[in-house]
Amino acid sequence: MGHDLGYAALALLSTSAYYVAFLVFRLAAARMPPLRGSRPFHVAWHMITDPVWFSGGLILFLGLAYQVVAFTAMPLAVAQPIFALSLVLLVVYAVWFLGERLNAREWFSVALFVLATILIGLSAGSEGPLTAETSLLDTLKAPWLMLAVMAPALIVAALVWLVGDRRAGGRHARKLAGVAYGIGAGACAGLGEAGIRGISLVYEDTGSVVSVLASPYPYLTLGMAGLALLQLQIALQRCRVAIVATVLTVIGRAYLVLSSVVLFGEEWPRESGSFALRAAGFTLALIALAVFPRYERPAAAEAAAVQSASALPRRSTA
């Protein structure tokens, strides 16, 4: 019992650190010149050379590392609600301390997203996180499976970047809401997490670091995590962190589940209760996406811009 409580506390702290990193990235975004998805190397340079962003990256790395330790030692059905609780705390902080405002429609969507996250986690029940070793070997021999799950994430990310860049300029332009950026970053983040699961499977099967490096999973993780961070940084400069973080979390969880079915042969729950929970979770997530406004309200966008501009001194563009 004591061990369970300890792991639960570690899971809560690690997921909280994960979201604290989001807030640090938001502060870093206020110091940076305007970021655009059409200039990814420019975005990456300002990220890695900013000490505030770099400190957020360290917090994110530590949070994810401890999250892996905690979540592998406890059932997903217990871990996932803890993840959702941390998300609620982040939304409350963004509203209370950052002055972000959500209308009734947005609050309803956020509530649906949080509930969807919990239901998807509960649908795992007591089943092991990963299945059949043969499916892993088949995936390594059939790279088109990986390309198939990568393609939607890359296409969504590209569309969000291009449309966001086109819409963001101009005095009277309608700026994309955080939901669009959250979808793009969440798909990439979920696929990056699938890569981490692949790394653990290969190492568990072979016990060899060389075999891990010879597999595609480390490069899948690094590539997709990098894209997710680029999109996240652009989103935090333009949109409300409460919206971006909520959508990114749910889309990431959902994409992790779906990509694991393709890459690792994980089965959809067969028991009626677990099946209903997972189906309900995905349904609620889709409803929340449909309800969310596609564009920022002018007042909300202006308030976010003022808040970001006044948070920290802006860095030199030189």
Coordinates of C-alpha atoms in Angstrom, one line a residue:
M1 CA 0.0 0.0 0.0
G2 CA 2.8 2.4 0.9
H3 CA 4.6 1.6 -2.4
D4 CA 1.4 2.3 -4.3
L5 CA 0.9 5.7 -2.6
G6 CA 4.6 6.5 -3.3
Y7 CA 4.3 5.7 -7.0
A8 CA 1.0 7.7 -7.1
A9 CA 2.7 10.7 -5.5
L10 CA 5.6 10.3 -8.0
A11 CA 3.2 10.2 -10.9
L12 CA 1.5 13.4 -9.7
L13 CA 4.8 15.2 -9.2
S14 CA 6.2 14.1 -12.6
T15 CA 3.1 15.1 -14.5
S16 CA 3.0 18.4 -12.7
A17 CA 6.6 19.0 -13.7
Y18 CA 5.6 18.2 -17.3
Y19 CA 3.1 21.0 -17.2
V20 CA 5.3 23.4 -15.3
A21 CA 7.6 23.1 -18.3
F22 CA 4.7 24.4 -20.5
L23 CA 4.5 27.5 -18.3
V24 CA 8.3 28.1 -18.6
F25 CA 8.1 27.7 -22.3
R26 CA 5.3 30.3 -22.3
L27 CA 7.6 32.7 -20.5
A28 CA 10.3 32.0 -23.0
A29 CA 7.9 32.6 -25.9
A30 CA 7.4 36.2 -24.6
R31 CA 11.1 36.9 -25.0
M32 CA 11.4 35.6 -28.5
P33 CA 10.8 37.4 -31.8
P34 CA 7.7 36.3 -33.8
L35 CA 8.0 32.5 -34.6
R36 CA 6.8 30.9 -37.8
G37 CA 6.4 27.3 -38.8
S38 CA 7.7 28.1 -42.2
R39 CA 11.1 28.8 -40.6
P40 CA 11.7 25.7 -38.3
F41 CA 15.5 26.3 -38.0
H42 CA 14.9 29.9 -36.9
V43 CA 12.4 28.6 -34.3
A44 CA 14.8 25.9 -33.1
W45 CA 17.7 28.3 -32.8
H46 CA 15.8 30.7 -30.6
M47 CA 14.6 27.8 -28.4
I48 CA 17.9 26.1 -27.7
T49 CA 19.8 29.4 -27.2
D50 CA 17.2 30.8 -24.7
P51 CA 18.2 30.0 -21.1
V52 CA 14.6 30.2 -20.0
W53 CA 13.4 27.7 -22.6
F54 CA 16.4 25.5 -21.9
S55 CA 15.5 25.4 -18.2
G56 CA 12.0 24.4 -19.2
G57 CA 13.4 21.7 -21.4
L58 CA 15.3 20.2 -18.4
I59 CA 12.2 20.3 -16.3
L60 CA 10.3 18.5 -19.1
F61 CA 13.0 15.9 -19.4
L62 CA 13.0 15.2 -15.7
G63 CA 9.3 15.1 -15.5
L64 CA 9.1 12.6 -18.4
A65 CA 11.8 10.4 -16.9
Y66 CA 10.1 10.1 -13.6
Q67 CA 6.8 9.7 -15.3
V68 CA 8.1 6.6 -17.1
V69 CA 9.3 5.2 -13.8
A70 CA 6.0 5.8 -12.0
F71 CA 3.7 4.8 -14.8
T72 CA 5.5 1.5 -15.5
A73 CA 5.0 0.5 -11.8
M74 CA 1.3 1.2 -11.6
P75 CA -1.8 0.3 -13.7
L76 CA -2.7 2.7 -16.5
A77 CA -6.2 2.8 -15.1
V78 CA -4.7 4.5 -12.0
A79 CA -2.0 6.5 -13.7
Q80 CA -4.2 8.2 -16.4
P81 CA -6.6 9.9 -13.9
I82 CA -3.5 11.3 -12.2
F83 CA -2.4 12.7 -15.5
A84 CA -5.8 14.3 -16.0
L85 CA -5.7 15.8 -12.5
S86 CA -2.4 17.5 -13.3
L87 CA -4.0 18.9 -16.5
V88 CA -6.9 20.4 -14.4
L89 CA -4.3 22.0 -12.1
L90 CA -2.6 23.6 -15.1
V91 CA -5.9 25.0 -16.5
V92 CA -6.8 26.4 -13.1
Y93 CA -3.3 28.1 -12.8
A94 CA -3.6 29.5 -16.3
V95 CA -7.0 31.0 -15.6
W96 CA -6.2 32.2 -12.0
F97 CA -2.6 33.5 -12.4
L98 CA -2.1 34.1 -16.1
G99 CA -5.4 35.8 -16.5
E100 CA -6.6 33.6 -19.4
R101 CA -10.3 33.6 -20.0
L102 CA -12.4 30.7 -21.3
N103 CA -16.0 31.1 -22.4
A104 CA -18.7 28.6 -21.6
R105 CA -18.2 26.7 -24.9
E106 CA -14.4 26.3 -24.2
W107 CA -15.0 25.2 -20.6
F108 CA -17.4 22.6 -21.8
S109 CA -14.8 21.3 -24.4
V110 CA -12.0 21.2 -21.7
A111 CA -14.3 19.2 -19.4
L112 CA -15.0 16.8 -22.2
F113 CA -11.3 16.4 -22.9
V114 CA -10.4 15.7 -19.3
L115 CA -13.2 13.1 -19.0
A116 CA -12.0 11.5 -22.3
T117 CA -8.5 11.2 -21.0
I118 CA -9.8 9.5 -17.8
L119 CA -12.0 7.1 -19.8
I120 CA -9.2 6.1 -22.2
G121 CA -7.0 5.4 -19.2
L122 CA -9.6 3.4 -17.4
S123 CA -10.3 1.3 -20.5
A124 CA -6.8 -0.3 -20.1
G125 CA -8.0 -2.1 -17.0
S126 CA -5.4 -4.4 -15.6
E127 CA -4.0 -5.5 -18.9
G128 CA -0.3 -5.4 -19.6
P129 CA 0.9 -2.3 -21.5
L130 CA 2.4 -4.2 -24.4
T131 CA 1.7 -7.5 -26.2
A132 CA 3.0 -9.9 -28.7
E133 CA 6.7 -10.0 -29.4
T134 CA 6.0 -11.2 -33.0
S135 CA 4.1 -8.0 -33.8
L136 CA 7.2 -6.0 -32.8
L137 CA 9.4 -8.0 -35.1
D138 CA 6.9 -7.7 -37.9
T139 CA 7.0 -3.9 -37.4
L140 CA 10.8 -3.8 -37.7
K141 CA 10.6 -5.8 -40.9
A142 CA 7.8 -3.7 -42.3
P143 CA 8.7 0.0 -42.2
W144 CA 5.6 1.0 -44.1
L145 CA 3.6 0.4 -40.9
M146 CA 5.6 3.1 -39.2
L147 CA 5.3 5.4 -42.2
A148 CA 1.5 4.9 -42.2
V149 CA 1.2 6.1 -38.6
M150 CA 3.7 9.0 -39.2
A151 CA 2.0 10.4 -42.3
P152 CA -1.2 11.8 -40.5
A153 CA 0.9 13.5 -37.8
L154 CA 3.2 15.1 -40.3
I155 CA 0.4 16.2 -42.6
V156 CA -1.6 17.7 -39.7
A157 CA 1.5 19.5 -38.4
A158 CA 2.3 20.9 -41.9
L159 CA -1.2 22.1 -42.4
V160 CA -1.4 23.8 -39.0
W161 CA 1.9 25.5 -39.6
L162 CA 1.1 26.8 -43.1
V163 CA -2.5 27.9 -42.2
G164 CA -1.3 29.4 -38.9
D165 CA 1.4 31.4 -40.6
R166 CA -1.0 32.6 -43.3
R167 CA -3.8 33.6 -40.9
A168 CA -1.6 35.1 -38.1
G169 CA -0.5 38.1 -40.1
G170 CA -2.5 41.3 -40.7
R171 CA -4.3 43.6 -38.3
H172 CA -7.8 42.1 -38.9
A173 CA -6.7 38.5 -39.4
R174 CA -8.5 35.7 -37.5
K175 CA -5.9 33.8 -35.5
L176 CA -6.1 30.1 -35.2
A177 CA -7.1 28.9 -31.7
G178 CA -4.9 26.7 -29.6
V179 CA -7.0 23.7 -30.6
A180 CA -5.4 23.6 -34.1
Y181 CA -1.9 23.8 -32.7
G182 CA -2.7 21.3 -30.0
I183 CA -3.8 18.8 -32.6
G184 CA -0.6 19.0 -34.6
A185 CA 1.7 19.0 -31.6
G186 CA -0.3 16.3 -29.8
A187 CA -0.2 13.9 -32.8
C188 CA 3.6 14.3 -33.0
A189 CA 4.0 13.9 -29.2
G190 CA 1.8 10.8 -29.1
L191 CA 3.9 9.2 -31.8
G192 CA 7.1 10.2 -30.0
E193 CA 5.8 8.3 -26.9
A194 CA 5.0 5.3 -29.1
G195 CA 8.7 5.4 -30.1
I196 CA 9.7 5.3 -26.4
R197 CA 7.5 2.2 -26.0
G198 CA 9.3 0.7 -29.0
I199 CA 12.7 1.4 -27.4
S200 CA 11.6 -0.4 -24.2
L201 CA 10.3 -3.4 -26.1
V202 CA 13.5 -3.8 -28.1
Y203 CA 15.7 -3.5 -25.1
E204 CA 13.5 -5.9 -23.1
D205 CA 13.7 -8.4 -25.9
T206 CA 17.4 -8.1 -26.7
G207 CA 19.1 -6.5 -23.7
S208 CA 21.3 -4.7 -26.2
V209 CA 21.8 -0.9 -26.6
V210 CA 23.2 -1.6 -30.1
S211 CA 19.9 -3.3 -31.1
V212 CA 18.0 -0.4 -29.8
L213 CA 20.1 2.0 -31.9
A214 CA 19.7 -0.2 -34.9
S215 CA 15.9 0.0 -34.6
P216 CA 13.9 3.0 -35.9
Y217 CA 12.4 3.8 -32.5
P218 CA 15.0 6.2 -31.1
Y219 CA 14.9 8.3 -34.3
L220 CA 11.1 8.2 -34.4
T221 CA 11.1 9.5 -30.8
L222 CA 13.7 12.3 -31.3
G223 CA 12.2 13.4 -34.6
M224 CA 8.5 13.5 -33.5
A225 CA 9.4 15.0 -30.1
G226 CA 11.4 17.7 -31.8
L227 CA 8.4 18.6 -34.1
A228 CA 6.1 18.6 -31.2
L229 CA 8.3 21.1 -29.3
L230 CA 8.6 23.4 -32.3
Q231 CA 4.8 23.5 -32.7
L232 CA 4.3 23.9 -29.0
Q233 CA 6.6 26.9 -28.8
I234 CA 4.9 28.6 -31.7
A235 CA 1.5 27.9 -30.2
L236 CA 2.4 29.3 -26.8
Q237 CA 3.4 32.6 -28.4
R238 CA 0.1 32.9 -30.1
C239 CA -2.5 31.1 -28.0
R240 CA -3.7 30.5 -24.5
V241 CA -1.7 27.8 -22.7
A242 CA -4.9 26.3 -21.1
I243 CA -6.3 25.5 -24.6
V244 CA -3.0 24.3 -26.1
A245 CA -2.1 22.0 -23.2
T246 CA -5.5 20.4 -23.0
V247 CA -5.8 19.6 -26.7
L248 CA -2.2 18.4 -26.9
T249 CA -2.6 16.1 -23.9
V250 CA -5.8 14.4 -25.2
I251 CA -4.7 14.1 -28.8
G252 CA -1.3 12.7 -27.7
R253 CA -2.9 10.1 -25.5
A254 CA -5.3 9.1 -28.3
Y255 CA -2.6 8.9 -30.9
L256 CA -0.4 6.8 -28.6
V257 CA -3.2 4.3 -28.2
L258 CA -4.0 4.2 -32.0
S259 CA -0.3 4.0 -33.1
S260 CA 0.4 1.2 -30.6
V261 CA -2.3 -0.9 -32.2
V262 CA -0.5 -0.5 -35.6
L263 CA 3.1 -0.7 -34.4
F264 CA 2.9 -3.2 -31.6
G265 CA -0.2 -5.2 -32.3
E266 CA -2.0 -4.1 -29.1
E267 CA -5.6 -5.2 -29.1
W268 CA -8.6 -3.1 -28.7
P269 CA -10.3 -4.1 -25.4
R270 CA -12.6 -7.1 -25.8
E271 CA -14.4 -7.0 -22.6
S272 CA -17.7 -5.1 -22.9
G273 CA -16.9 -2.7 -20.1
S274 CA -13.4 -1.8 -21.2
F275 CA -14.6 -1.6 -24.8
A276 CA -17.4 0.8 -23.9
L277 CA -15.0 3.0 -21.8
R278 CA -12.5 3.4 -24.7
A279 CA -15.2 4.0 -27.3
A280 CA -16.8 6.6 -25.0
G281 CA -13.4 8.3 -24.5
F282 CA -12.6 8.6 -28.2
T283 CA -16.2 9.8 -28.9
L284 CA -16.0 12.5 -26.2
A285 CA -12.6 13.6 -27.6
L286 CA -14.1 14.0 -31.1
I287 CA -17.1 15.9 -29.7
A288 CA -14.8 18.2 -27.8
L289 CA -12.8 18.9 -31.0
A290 CA -16.0 19.7 -32.9
V291 CA -17.2 22.1 -30.2
F292 CA -14.0 24.0 -29.7
P293 CA -13.8 27.3 -31.6
R294 CA -11.5 27.2 -34.6
Y295 CA -10.3 30.8 -34.2
E296 CA -9.3 33.0 -31.2
R297 CA -11.8 35.6 -30.1
P298 CA -10.2 39.1 -30.8
A299 CA -10.4 40.0 -27.1
A300 CA -8.8 36.7 -26.0
A301 CA -6.1 37.0 -28.6
E302 CA -5.3 40.6 -27.7
A303 CA -5.2 39.7 -23.9
A304 CA -2.9 36.8 -24.6
A305 CA -0.5 39.0 -26.6
V306 CA -0.4 41.7 -24.0
Q307 CA 0.2 39.1 -21.2
S308 CA 3.0 37.5 -23.2
A309 CA 4.6 40.8 -24.1
S310 CA 4.7 42.0 -20.5
A311 CA 5.9 38.7 -18.9
L312 CA 9.6 39.1 -19.5
P313 CA 12.0 41.4 -21.4
R314 CA 12.1 40.5 -25.1
R315 CA 15.3 39.0 -26.4
S316 CA 17.3 40.7 -29.1
T317 CA 16.6 39.4 -32.6
A318 CA 20.2 39.8 -33.6

